[in-house]
Amino acid sequence: MTDNTSLLAGSDTVGVRPPSADRLPWRSLLILGAATFTMVTAEMLPAAVLPQMSGGLGVSEAQVGLLVSIWAAAVVIGSFPLVRVTRRFDRRAVIAAALVALAASTLITAFAPAYAVAAAARVLGALAVGLLWATTNALTADLVPGRSLSRAVAVVLGGATLGTVIGVPLASVLAQAIGWRAAFIGVAGVALAAALAVRFVTVPMAAEQGAAADESVAGGQTPVNGLRLLLTVTLLVALLLVGHYGAFTFITRLVEPTAASVPGGTGTMLFLFGLASAAGIALAGRFGDRTRLALVIAAFATGVAVLSLSFVEVHPAVGIVVVVVWAVVSGALPALAQTLIMRLAGPERRGFAGALIPVVFNLGIAAGAALASLVVAGFGIAALPIVAAVVIGVAAVGLALALLPRGAGTSSPAAAPGRLLRRPAASQVAPVHWGSRLRATAYRGSCSECVAQGPMVHHHHMNGPRPTTARVCPPRAARSGRCSRVFETE
C-alpha cells in the first residue's frame, strides 16, 4: 500500500495548474450563448408578433397566445425522453441537430397556411428546444472546470437574456415593417447559423467527455443520497421560481405607482428591470463560484425585495430602488440555480440534470402565473407580494437546510475554495492504493457526491483513450465505496 501523500509531496510543483487552466473557452461559450438567444427568441416570437400573426392566420389573439403555452407543455413532456434517446451521442451533434429541427419548425410556421399547421410546427420546435436546453446545460458543464462553472453558465444564459431584451423586440419591429412571416424566417436563419457554429467550432473534447459521463449514468454509479439531494434542491428551486414568477407575472400592476411618476411610465420600469437582470447574471458569474450558498443568499434577497414591493407607493425613488434590487437578485437566480444543480449532479448525471433544468423552469413559470392569478382574483393585487415572498422564503429556508454542511472537520482554512493544496498533510487525504495508471491531485473544493467543502483527492482513471474523473472527499469515498473502481481504502 502506498500513501498518496507521498506521491503528492514528492515535488514542489505538484498541484500547480498551467496558466491556461482557468481561462474560459470563450468561443465555445459564446456560440452556446447564441444558441440560447435563438431558443428564447423563438419561444417568445408569437407574443412579439401577436396582432400580425393573428390577422395572417385568421384566428384570435388568444389562440396565438396559446402557442406559447403549447410550447411550454411540450418542453416539459419531451425533455427527459429525448435526452435519454440521445444520451450516447456527441453533445455538439445533438445541439446542432436540435437547432436544425428548430429552424425547420420556425420555417414551417412562417409558411403555415392555417393555425393547425402552425400549432403542430410549434410542438416540433418546443421538443427541439427542450432537448437543446438540456444538452446545452450539460455541454456548458463539460467545457469548464467546476470552479469556473458559474462564470460559464452566466455567459451562456446571457444569450437568453439578450433574446428577451433584444431578440423579441427586434422581431416585433421586423414584423411591423415587413410582416410576421419574415420575422420567423429570420429566426430560422439564425438557428441554422448557430447549428453550424456549434457543430464545427465548439471544443471537440467537451462532447467526448460528456459521452463518457453519460455512460457512467447508465451504469448507475451515482449514490442514492446524492440523487436525493439533487431532487430535493431541484424541487426547492421550482418553489423559488413559483414565488418569483408569481410576482413577475403582475409586474406592470405592481410598479404602477412608481411608473406613474417616471418618464416613459411602465416601459421605462421594464427597461430598468431588464438591465438590472443582466447585471444580476454578471454578478452570479462573478461570485457564484465562491460559495455553494450563493443561491440561498440570492433567494433570501429576492424574498425581501418582493415583500418590499408593498411599499413602492411611499415614494417613486423607493419604488425604483426596490424594482432594481429585485431585478438584480432575481436575475442571478437562473445562473446560480443551474450551477448548483449541475454541481450536485456531477459528471455521472449531467444529462439528467440538464433535462431537469428546463422542466423545472417551465413548471415554475406556469405554476407561478397560476398562483398569482388566484391570489389577485381572490384577495387583490396588494396581497400578491406577501404571498410570493412567503413562498420564496419557504424555498430559501429549505435550500439553506439542504445545503448547510453537516458535521465538523469537512473544511480547512489551509486554502481558499478552489485553490490547490501543494503539499497536503497526511490527515487531509485518505490512504489509497494506486494502480499503475492512476494519478491524483489534492485540492480544496466541492465534493461531487456530497457537496462537502474541504480537502479532496482528484482521481484520474485512464479508461481507454478517455479519462474518467471522480472528485470525492475521502470520508465520503471511504464510507460509500463510491470510487472502488478507481481506488480502495486501506
Short mmCIF file of C-alpha atoms in Angstrom, two decimals:
data_model
loop_
_atom_site.label_atom_id
_atom_site.label_comp_id
_atom_site.label_asym_id
_atom_site.label_seq_id
_atom_site.Cartn_x
_atom_site.Cartn_y
_atom_site.Cartn_z
CA MET A 1 0.00 0.00 0.00
CA THR A 2 1.23 3.46 -0.86
CA ASP A 3 0.09 6.62 0.84
CA ASN A 4 -0.89 9.10 -1.82
CA THR A 5 0.52 11.93 0.24
CA SER A 6 3.98 10.70 -0.60
CA LEU A 7 3.12 10.87 -4.25
CA LEU A 8 1.79 14.38 -3.88
CA ALA A 9 4.58 15.70 -1.71
CA GLY A 10 7.38 14.44 -3.87
CA SER A 11 7.65 17.62 -5.89
CA ASP A 12 7.17 21.29 -5.21
CA THR A 13 5.37 21.65 -8.50
CA VAL A 14 2.65 19.08 -7.79
CA GLY A 15 -0.79 20.70 -7.90
CA VAL A 16 0.29 23.75 -9.89
CA ARG A 17 -2.01 24.29 -12.83
CA PRO A 18 -0.87 25.68 -16.15
CA PRO A 19 -1.79 29.34 -16.78
CA SER A 20 -4.49 28.35 -19.28
CA ALA A 21 -6.38 26.13 -16.82
CA ASP A 22 -8.56 28.96 -15.50
CA ARG A 23 -9.31 30.52 -18.88
CA LEU A 24 -12.84 30.14 -20.13
CA PRO A 25 -13.35 28.69 -23.62
CA TRP A 26 -14.95 31.94 -24.72
CA ARG A 27 -15.53 30.98 -28.33
CA SER A 28 -17.47 27.85 -27.42
CA LEU A 29 -19.43 29.56 -24.64
CA LEU A 30 -20.40 32.50 -26.87
CA ILE A 31 -21.64 30.07 -29.51
CA LEU A 32 -23.76 28.32 -26.89
CA GLY A 33 -24.98 31.76 -25.83
CA ALA A 34 -26.06 32.37 -29.42
CA ALA A 35 -27.99 29.11 -29.24
CA THR A 36 -29.84 30.20 -26.08
CA PHE A 37 -30.52 33.58 -27.71
CA THR A 38 -32.18 31.72 -30.59
CA MET A 39 -34.17 29.46 -28.26
CA VAL A 40 -35.66 32.29 -26.22
CA THR A 41 -36.42 34.42 -29.27
CA ALA A 42 -38.15 31.50 -31.00
CA GLU A 43 -40.16 30.68 -27.89
CA MET A 44 -41.47 34.22 -27.39
CA LEU A 45 -41.90 35.02 -31.10
CA PRO A 46 -45.72 34.61 -31.21
CA ALA A 47 -46.06 37.11 -28.36
CA ALA A 48 -43.84 39.58 -30.24
CA VAL A 49 -45.90 39.39 -33.45
CA LEU A 50 -49.29 38.76 -31.85
CA PRO A 51 -51.51 41.17 -33.87
CA GLN A 52 -49.87 40.45 -37.23
CA MET A 53 -49.88 36.67 -36.75
CA SER A 54 -53.48 36.71 -35.57
CA GLY A 55 -54.58 38.54 -38.72
CA GLY A 56 -52.44 36.41 -41.01
CA LEU A 57 -53.81 33.10 -39.72
CA GLY A 58 -57.36 34.34 -39.26
CA VAL A 59 -57.61 33.45 -35.56
CA SER A 60 -58.00 35.39 -32.33
CA GLU A 61 -55.04 36.82 -30.45
CA ALA A 62 -55.86 34.47 -27.57
CA GLN A 63 -55.32 31.48 -29.87
CA VAL A 64 -51.96 32.84 -30.99
CA GLY A 65 -51.01 33.41 -27.35
CA LEU A 66 -51.90 29.77 -26.68
CA LEU A 67 -48.97 28.77 -28.90
CA VAL A 68 -46.62 29.90 -26.11
CA SER A 69 -48.43 27.66 -23.60
CA ILE A 70 -48.34 24.72 -26.03
CA TRP A 71 -44.61 25.30 -26.34
CA ALA A 72 -44.04 25.17 -22.57
CA ALA A 73 -46.10 21.98 -22.20
CA ALA A 74 -44.16 20.24 -24.98
CA VAL A 75 -40.84 21.20 -23.36
CA VAL A 76 -41.92 19.67 -20.04
CA ILE A 77 -43.22 16.46 -21.62
CA GLY A 78 -40.49 15.87 -24.16
CA SER A 79 -37.22 16.82 -22.44
CA PHE A 80 -36.50 13.62 -20.49
CA PRO A 81 -37.39 11.10 -23.22
CA LEU A 82 -35.34 12.96 -25.82
CA VAL A 83 -32.33 13.26 -23.52
CA ARG A 84 -32.49 9.54 -22.82
CA VAL A 85 -32.63 8.68 -26.52
CA THR A 86 -29.69 10.94 -27.40
CA ARG A 87 -27.52 10.50 -24.31
CA ARG A 88 -24.83 8.42 -26.07
CA PHE A 89 -24.31 10.83 -28.95
CA ASP A 90 -21.80 13.64 -29.25
CA ARG A 91 -23.42 16.58 -27.47
CA ARG A 92 -22.29 19.02 -30.14
CA ALA A 93 -24.04 16.92 -32.78
CA VAL A 94 -27.20 16.72 -30.66
CA ILE A 95 -27.32 20.50 -30.20
CA ALA A 96 -26.67 21.11 -33.89
CA ALA A 97 -29.40 18.66 -34.93
CA ALA A 98 -31.86 20.20 -32.48
CA LEU A 99 -31.10 23.68 -33.82
CA VAL A 100 -31.77 22.41 -37.35
CA ALA A 101 -35.09 20.99 -36.13
CA LEU A 102 -35.88 24.36 -34.52
CA ALA A 103 -35.07 26.12 -37.80
CA ALA A 104 -37.34 23.72 -39.69
CA SER A 105 -40.14 24.28 -37.18
CA THR A 106 -39.79 28.05 -37.48
CA LEU A 107 -39.81 27.90 -41.29
CA ILE A 108 -42.93 25.71 -41.29
CA THR A 109 -44.61 28.25 -39.02
CA ALA A 110 -43.54 31.07 -41.34
CA PHE A 111 -45.24 29.44 -44.32
CA ALA A 112 -48.14 27.87 -42.40
CA PRO A 113 -51.41 28.25 -44.34
CA ALA A 114 -53.54 27.56 -41.26
CA TYR A 115 -53.43 27.72 -37.48
CA ALA A 116 -53.32 23.92 -37.07
CA VAL A 117 -50.12 23.70 -39.13
CA ALA A 118 -48.53 26.48 -37.08
CA ALA A 119 -49.51 24.73 -33.83
CA ALA A 120 -48.00 21.42 -34.99
CA ALA A 121 -44.81 23.19 -36.03
CA ARG A 122 -44.59 24.85 -32.63
CA VAL A 123 -44.77 21.45 -30.93
CA LEU A 124 -41.83 20.29 -33.05
CA GLY A 125 -39.89 23.42 -32.14
CA ALA A 126 -40.66 23.02 -28.44
CA LEU A 127 -39.42 19.42 -28.43
CA ALA A 128 -36.22 20.60 -30.10
CA VAL A 129 -35.77 23.39 -27.56
CA GLY A 130 -36.35 21.04 -24.61
CA LEU A 131 -33.52 18.88 -25.92
CA LEU A 132 -31.45 21.99 -26.66
CA TRP A 133 -31.71 23.36 -23.14
CA ALA A 134 -30.88 20.01 -21.57
CA THR A 135 -27.87 19.32 -23.78
CA THR A 136 -26.59 22.90 -23.70
CA ASN A 137 -26.67 22.84 -19.90
CA ALA A 138 -24.67 19.61 -19.86
CA LEU A 139 -22.19 20.77 -22.50
CA THR A 140 -21.56 24.01 -20.64
CA ALA A 141 -20.55 21.99 -17.58
CA ASP A 142 -18.32 19.81 -19.79
CA LEU A 143 -16.42 22.80 -21.13
CA VAL A 144 -15.08 24.20 -17.85
CA PRO A 145 -13.69 23.01 -14.51
CA GLY A 146 -16.11 23.09 -11.60
CA ARG A 147 -14.60 26.21 -10.06
CA SER A 148 -15.46 28.19 -13.23
CA LEU A 149 -18.96 26.82 -13.78
CA SER A 150 -20.83 29.91 -12.58
CA ARG A 151 -18.93 32.14 -14.99
CA ALA A 152 -19.57 29.79 -17.89
CA VAL A 153 -23.28 29.50 -17.08
CA ALA A 154 -23.56 33.29 -16.83
CA VAL A 155 -22.06 33.68 -20.32
CA VAL A 156 -24.41 31.11 -21.86
CA LEU A 157 -27.51 32.44 -20.07
CA GLY A 158 -26.52 35.93 -21.13
CA GLY A 159 -27.63 34.88 -24.60
CA ALA A 160 -31.07 34.03 -23.22
CA THR A 161 -31.29 37.45 -21.59
CA LEU A 162 -30.34 39.13 -24.86
CA GLY A 163 -33.05 37.10 -26.54
CA THR A 164 -35.62 38.71 -24.25
CA VAL A 165 -34.13 42.22 -24.31
CA ILE A 166 -33.07 42.40 -27.98
CA GLY A 167 -34.32 39.40 -29.97
CA VAL A 168 -38.02 39.65 -29.15
CA PRO A 169 -38.30 43.46 -29.62
CA LEU A 170 -36.31 43.23 -32.86
CA ALA A 171 -38.67 40.54 -34.16
CA SER A 172 -41.61 42.78 -33.28
CA VAL A 173 -40.10 45.68 -35.23
CA LEU A 174 -39.41 43.39 -38.20
CA ALA A 175 -42.98 42.10 -38.13
CA GLN A 176 -44.37 45.61 -38.20
CA ALA A 177 -42.07 46.61 -41.06
CA ILE A 178 -42.29 43.66 -43.48
CA GLY A 179 -44.61 41.11 -41.89
CA TRP A 180 -44.63 38.43 -39.19
CA ARG A 181 -43.58 35.66 -41.58
CA ALA A 182 -40.30 37.48 -42.26
CA ALA A 183 -39.60 37.54 -38.52
CA PHE A 184 -39.96 33.75 -38.35
CA ILE A 185 -37.73 33.29 -41.40
CA GLY A 186 -35.08 35.49 -39.79
CA VAL A 187 -35.06 33.42 -36.60
CA ALA A 188 -34.78 30.23 -38.67
CA GLY A 189 -31.69 31.65 -40.37
CA VAL A 190 -30.10 32.46 -37.01
CA ALA A 191 -30.84 28.91 -35.80
CA LEU A 192 -29.14 27.37 -38.85
CA ALA A 193 -26.07 29.58 -38.39
CA ALA A 194 -25.88 28.60 -34.72
CA ALA A 195 -26.16 24.92 -35.65
CA LEU A 196 -23.15 25.14 -37.96
CA ALA A 197 -21.12 27.01 -35.35
CA VAL A 198 -21.94 24.54 -32.58
CA ARG A 199 -21.07 21.54 -34.72
CA PHE A 200 -17.82 22.78 -36.20
CA VAL A 201 -16.43 25.47 -33.88
CA THR A 202 -17.04 24.35 -30.29
CA VAL A 203 -14.28 22.49 -28.49
CA PRO A 204 -14.34 18.85 -29.65
CA MET A 205 -13.16 17.27 -26.38
CA ALA A 206 -16.14 18.59 -24.46
CA ALA A 207 -18.60 16.39 -26.31
CA GLU A 208 -16.43 13.30 -25.87
CA GLN A 209 -16.18 13.85 -22.14
CA GLY A 210 -19.92 14.29 -21.97
CA ALA A 211 -20.48 10.99 -23.71
CA ALA A 212 -18.23 9.26 -21.20
CA ALA A 213 -20.14 10.83 -18.34
CA ASP A 214 -23.43 9.53 -19.65
CA GLU A 215 -22.04 6.03 -19.84
CA SER A 216 -21.43 6.18 -16.11
CA VAL A 217 -25.03 7.27 -15.65
CA ALA A 218 -26.17 4.16 -17.40
CA GLY A 219 -24.02 2.21 -15.01
CA GLY A 220 -25.98 3.60 -12.06
CA GLN A 221 -22.91 4.72 -10.16
CA THR A 222 -24.40 7.81 -8.50
CA PRO A 223 -25.30 7.13 -4.85
CA VAL A 224 -28.90 7.31 -3.69
CA ASN A 225 -28.07 10.08 -1.24
CA GLY A 226 -26.59 12.21 -4.00
CA LEU A 227 -29.68 11.74 -6.14
CA ARG A 228 -31.94 12.53 -3.19
CA LEU A 229 -30.13 15.80 -2.54
CA LEU A 230 -30.24 16.69 -6.24
CA LEU A 231 -34.01 16.13 -6.44
CA THR A 232 -34.63 17.95 -3.14
CA VAL A 233 -32.72 21.02 -4.27
CA THR A 234 -34.41 20.93 -7.67
CA LEU A 235 -37.88 20.89 -6.10
CA LEU A 236 -36.92 23.79 -3.83
CA VAL A 237 -35.64 25.71 -6.85
CA ALA A 238 -39.01 25.10 -8.52
CA LEU A 239 -40.77 26.51 -5.44
CA LEU A 240 -38.45 29.52 -5.50
CA LEU A 241 -39.35 30.15 -9.14
CA VAL A 242 -43.07 29.86 -8.36
CA GLY A 243 -42.76 32.75 -5.92
CA HIS A 244 -40.61 34.92 -8.15
CA TYR A 245 -42.57 34.43 -11.36
CA GLY A 246 -45.82 34.76 -9.45
CA ALA A 247 -44.85 38.34 -8.64
CA PHE A 248 -43.28 38.93 -12.05
CA THR A 249 -46.50 37.91 -13.84
CA PHE A 250 -48.14 41.08 -12.49
CA ILE A 251 -45.09 43.32 -12.58
CA THR A 252 -46.88 46.01 -14.58
CA ARG A 253 -49.58 46.23 -11.89
CA LEU A 254 -47.07 46.15 -9.05
CA VAL A 255 -44.94 49.00 -10.41
CA GLU A 256 -47.89 51.22 -11.45
CA PRO A 257 -47.49 53.66 -8.51
CA THR A 258 -43.84 54.25 -9.42
CA ALA A 259 -44.36 54.16 -13.19
CA ALA A 260 -46.88 56.99 -12.96
CA SER A 261 -44.10 59.31 -11.73
CA VAL A 262 -41.37 58.17 -14.14
CA PRO A 263 -40.90 59.46 -17.72
CA GLY A 264 -41.90 56.69 -20.07
CA GLY A 265 -44.03 55.02 -17.42
CA THR A 266 -44.21 51.24 -17.36
CA GLY A 267 -41.93 50.89 -20.38
CA THR A 268 -39.12 52.65 -18.52
CA MET A 269 -39.59 50.46 -15.45
CA LEU A 270 -39.50 47.28 -17.54
CA PHE A 271 -36.37 48.51 -19.31
CA LEU A 272 -34.69 49.14 -15.94
CA PHE A 273 -35.73 45.68 -14.81
CA GLY A 274 -34.16 44.12 -17.91
CA LEU A 275 -30.87 46.00 -17.47
CA ALA A 276 -30.69 45.14 -13.78
CA SER A 277 -31.42 41.47 -14.53
CA ALA A 278 -28.46 41.41 -16.91
CA ALA A 279 -26.33 42.86 -14.12
CA GLY A 280 -27.59 40.09 -11.84
CA ILE A 281 -26.41 37.43 -14.28
CA ALA A 282 -22.99 39.08 -14.41
CA LEU A 283 -22.80 39.11 -10.61
CA ALA A 284 -23.78 35.45 -10.50
CA GLY A 285 -20.89 34.66 -12.80
CA ARG A 286 -18.52 36.74 -10.71
CA PHE A 287 -19.41 35.44 -7.25
CA GLY A 288 -21.34 32.21 -7.83
CA ASP A 289 -18.22 30.03 -7.68
CA ARG A 290 -17.12 31.36 -4.29
CA THR A 291 -19.73 29.61 -2.13
CA ARG A 292 -22.29 26.90 -2.65
CA LEU A 293 -24.71 29.01 -0.60
CA ALA A 294 -24.80 31.79 -3.22
CA LEU A 295 -28.25 30.64 -4.35
CA VAL A 296 -29.52 30.71 -0.75
CA ILE A 297 -28.29 34.29 -0.32
CA ALA A 298 -29.91 35.37 -3.60
CA ALA A 299 -33.15 33.59 -2.65
CA PHE A 300 -33.46 35.40 0.68
CA ALA A 301 -32.65 38.71 -1.01
CA THR A 302 -35.32 38.05 -3.65
CA GLY A 303 -37.90 37.35 -0.94
CA VAL A 304 -37.09 40.62 0.83
CA ALA A 305 -37.23 42.56 -2.45
CA VAL A 306 -40.59 41.06 -3.43
CA LEU A 307 -42.04 41.81 0.00
CA SER A 308 -40.77 45.39 -0.34
CA LEU A 309 -43.00 45.83 -3.40
CA SER A 310 -45.75 46.51 -0.88
CA PHE A 311 -44.04 49.83 -0.07
CA VAL A 312 -43.43 51.24 -3.56
CA GLU A 313 -46.18 53.82 -3.02
CA VAL A 314 -44.12 55.57 -0.33
CA HIS A 315 -42.01 57.48 -2.87
CA PRO A 316 -41.03 57.00 -6.54
CA ALA A 317 -37.37 56.69 -5.54
CA VAL A 318 -38.24 53.85 -3.18
CA GLY A 319 -40.12 52.09 -5.96
CA ILE A 320 -37.20 52.40 -8.37
CA VAL A 321 -34.72 51.05 -5.81
CA VAL A 322 -36.98 48.11 -4.93
CA VAL A 323 -37.53 47.16 -8.57
CA VAL A 324 -33.82 47.41 -9.41
CA VAL A 325 -32.79 45.32 -6.38
CA TRP A 326 -35.46 42.74 -7.19
CA ALA A 327 -34.23 42.56 -10.78
CA VAL A 328 -30.57 42.16 -9.79
CA VAL A 329 -31.07 39.37 -7.25
CA SER A 330 -33.73 37.55 -9.27
CA GLY A 331 -31.64 37.91 -12.41
CA ALA A 332 -28.91 35.93 -10.66
CA LEU A 333 -31.29 33.09 -9.74
CA PRO A 334 -31.26 31.14 -13.05
CA ALA A 335 -27.46 31.07 -13.32
CA LEU A 336 -26.98 30.20 -9.66
CA ALA A 337 -29.67 27.51 -9.73
CA GLN A 338 -28.30 25.91 -12.87
CA THR A 339 -24.76 25.97 -11.49
CA LEU A 340 -25.82 24.33 -8.23
CA ILE A 341 -27.91 21.65 -9.93
CA MET A 342 -25.12 20.73 -12.33
CA ARG A 343 -22.61 20.57 -9.49
CA LEU A 344 -24.85 18.34 -7.41
CA ALA A 345 -25.36 16.06 -10.39
CA GLY A 346 -21.66 15.66 -11.11
CA PRO A 347 -20.40 14.17 -14.37
CA GLU A 348 -22.40 10.99 -13.80
CA ARG A 349 -25.85 12.59 -14.03
CA ARG A 350 -25.05 15.63 -16.11
CA GLY A 351 -27.51 14.75 -18.89
CA PHE A 352 -30.29 14.04 -16.39
CA ALA A 353 -29.67 17.32 -14.57
CA GLY A 354 -29.56 19.20 -17.86
CA ALA A 355 -33.07 17.95 -18.63
CA LEU A 356 -34.30 18.79 -15.13
CA ILE A 357 -33.50 22.47 -15.53
CA PRO A 358 -35.85 23.41 -18.42
CA VAL A 359 -38.62 21.27 -16.94
CA VAL A 360 -38.31 22.94 -13.54
CA PHE A 361 -38.18 26.44 -15.01
CA ASN A 362 -41.22 25.92 -17.23
CA LEU A 363 -43.22 24.37 -14.40
CA GLY A 364 -42.17 27.17 -12.05
CA ILE A 365 -43.24 29.86 -14.50
CA ALA A 366 -46.60 28.18 -15.20
CA ALA A 367 -47.36 27.46 -11.54
CA GLY A 368 -46.27 30.94 -10.50
CA ALA A 369 -48.59 32.58 -13.03
CA ALA A 370 -51.48 30.37 -11.92
CA LEU A 371 -50.88 31.10 -8.22
CA ALA A 372 -50.62 34.83 -8.87
CA SER A 373 -53.87 34.84 -10.83
CA LEU A 374 -55.68 33.07 -7.98
CA VAL A 375 -54.28 35.44 -5.35
CA VAL A 376 -55.12 38.59 -7.31
CA ALA A 377 -58.61 37.34 -8.14
CA GLY A 378 -59.33 36.37 -4.54
CA PHE A 379 -57.52 38.98 -2.45
CA GLY A 380 -56.39 41.76 -4.77
CA ILE A 381 -53.01 42.88 -6.06
CA ALA A 382 -51.90 44.12 -2.62
CA ALA A 383 -51.77 40.54 -1.30
CA LEU A 384 -49.53 39.23 -4.09
CA PRO A 385 -46.14 40.48 -2.78
CA ILE A 386 -46.85 38.96 0.64
CA VAL A 387 -47.86 35.55 -0.72
CA ALA A 388 -44.98 35.48 -3.21
CA ALA A 389 -42.47 36.45 -0.50
CA VAL A 390 -43.73 33.67 1.78
CA VAL A 391 -43.31 31.09 -0.99
CA ILE A 392 -39.80 32.37 -1.74
CA GLY A 393 -38.94 32.38 1.96
CA VAL A 394 -40.00 28.75 2.41
CA ALA A 395 -37.86 27.77 -0.58
CA ALA A 396 -34.87 29.76 0.74
CA VAL A 397 -35.07 28.16 4.19
CA GLY A 398 -35.35 24.71 2.61
CA LEU A 399 -32.30 25.35 0.42
CA ALA A 400 -30.31 26.56 3.42
CA LEU A 401 -31.17 23.44 5.42
CA ALA A 402 -30.36 21.17 2.48
CA LEU A 403 -27.03 22.78 1.65
CA LEU A 404 -25.56 23.67 5.03
CA PRO A 405 -22.57 21.40 5.76
CA ARG A 406 -23.23 18.57 8.19
CA GLY A 407 -20.61 17.53 10.69
CA ALA A 408 -17.31 19.05 11.61
CA GLY A 409 -13.96 18.76 10.04
CA THR A 410 -15.07 18.94 6.43
CA SER A 411 -13.30 22.19 5.73
CA SER A 412 -9.85 23.54 6.33
CA PRO A 413 -8.56 27.10 6.36
CA ALA A 414 -5.37 25.97 4.68
CA ALA A 415 -6.57 27.08 1.29
CA ALA A 416 -9.32 29.16 -0.24
CA PRO A 417 -12.15 27.35 -2.07
CA GLY A 418 -10.97 26.08 -5.40
CA ARG A 419 -7.28 26.67 -4.65
CA LEU A 420 -4.89 23.74 -4.95
CA LEU A 421 -3.08 22.27 -1.96
CA ARG A 422 0.53 21.78 -3.00
CA ARG A 423 1.64 19.69 -0.01
CA PRO A 424 -1.41 18.28 1.83
CA ALA A 425 -0.93 16.83 5.29
CA ALA A 426 -1.48 13.13 5.79
CA SER A 427 -4.72 13.84 7.66
CA GLN A 428 -6.17 15.71 4.69
CA VAL A 429 -6.31 12.83 2.24
CA ALA A 430 -7.32 9.20 2.54
CA PRO A 431 -4.71 6.42 2.27
CA VAL A 432 -5.27 4.77 -1.09
CA HIS A 433 -3.86 2.00 -3.23
CA TRP A 434 -2.85 3.23 -6.65
CA GLY A 435 -2.88 1.23 -9.84
CA SER A 436 -0.24 1.71 -12.48
CA ARG A 437 -2.38 4.14 -14.49
CA LEU A 438 -3.70 6.36 -11.72
CA ARG A 439 -2.57 9.76 -10.56
CA ALA A 440 -4.00 12.18 -8.01
CA THR A 441 -4.07 15.84 -7.10
CA ALA A 442 -5.19 17.03 -3.67
CA TYR A 443 -7.18 20.24 -3.69
CA ARG A 444 -9.89 22.13 -1.88
CA GLY A 445 -13.33 22.45 -3.42
CA SER A 446 -16.78 20.83 -3.57
CA CYS A 447 -17.24 17.08 -3.48
CA SER A 448 -19.29 15.88 -6.44
CA GLU A 449 -21.04 13.35 -4.18
CA CYS A 450 -21.92 15.24 -1.00
CA VAL A 451 -21.05 18.87 -1.81
CA ALA A 452 -18.75 18.98 1.20
CA GLN A 453 -16.27 21.83 1.31
CA GLY A 454 -12.75 20.79 2.16
CA PRO A 455 -9.67 18.89 1.01
CA MET A 456 -10.31 16.21 -1.60
CA VAL A 457 -8.48 13.94 -3.92
CA HIS A 458 -8.87 14.35 -7.66
CA HIS A 459 -8.68 10.84 -9.11
CA HIS A 460 -7.98 10.20 -12.77
CA HIS A 461 -8.67 6.70 -14.02
CA MET A 462 -7.42 6.12 -17.55
CA ASN A 463 -10.21 4.16 -19.17
CA GLY A 464 -9.13 3.53 -22.73
CA PRO A 465 -8.41 6.73 -24.65
CA ARG A 466 -10.50 8.92 -22.34
CA PRO A 467 -10.01 9.66 -18.63
CA THR A 468 -12.84 9.16 -16.17
CA THR A 469 -12.54 11.68 -13.34
CA ALA A 470 -14.02 11.32 -9.86
CA ARG A 471 -13.87 14.17 -7.37
CA VAL A 472 -14.70 12.82 -3.93
CA CYS A 473 -13.80 13.79 -0.39
CA PRO A 474 -12.01 10.94 1.42
CA PRO A 475 -14.62 10.45 4.20
CA ARG A 476 -17.38 10.05 1.63
CA ALA A 477 -15.31 7.75 -0.53
CA ALA A 478 -14.34 5.54 2.40
CA ARG A 479 -17.92 5.39 3.66
CA SER A 480 -19.72 4.65 0.41
CA GLY A 481 -17.08 2.95 -1.69
CA ARG A 482 -18.00 5.37 -4.45
CA CYS A 483 -14.68 5.09 -6.23
CA SER A 484 -13.85 1.44 -5.53
CA ARG A 485 -13.10 1.02 -9.23
CA VAL A 486 -10.58 3.83 -9.05
CA PHE A 487 -9.06 3.22 -5.61
CA GLU A 488 -9.61 1.29 -2.42
CA THR A 489 -9.05 2.40 1.15
CA GLU A 490 -6.59 0.59 3.38
#
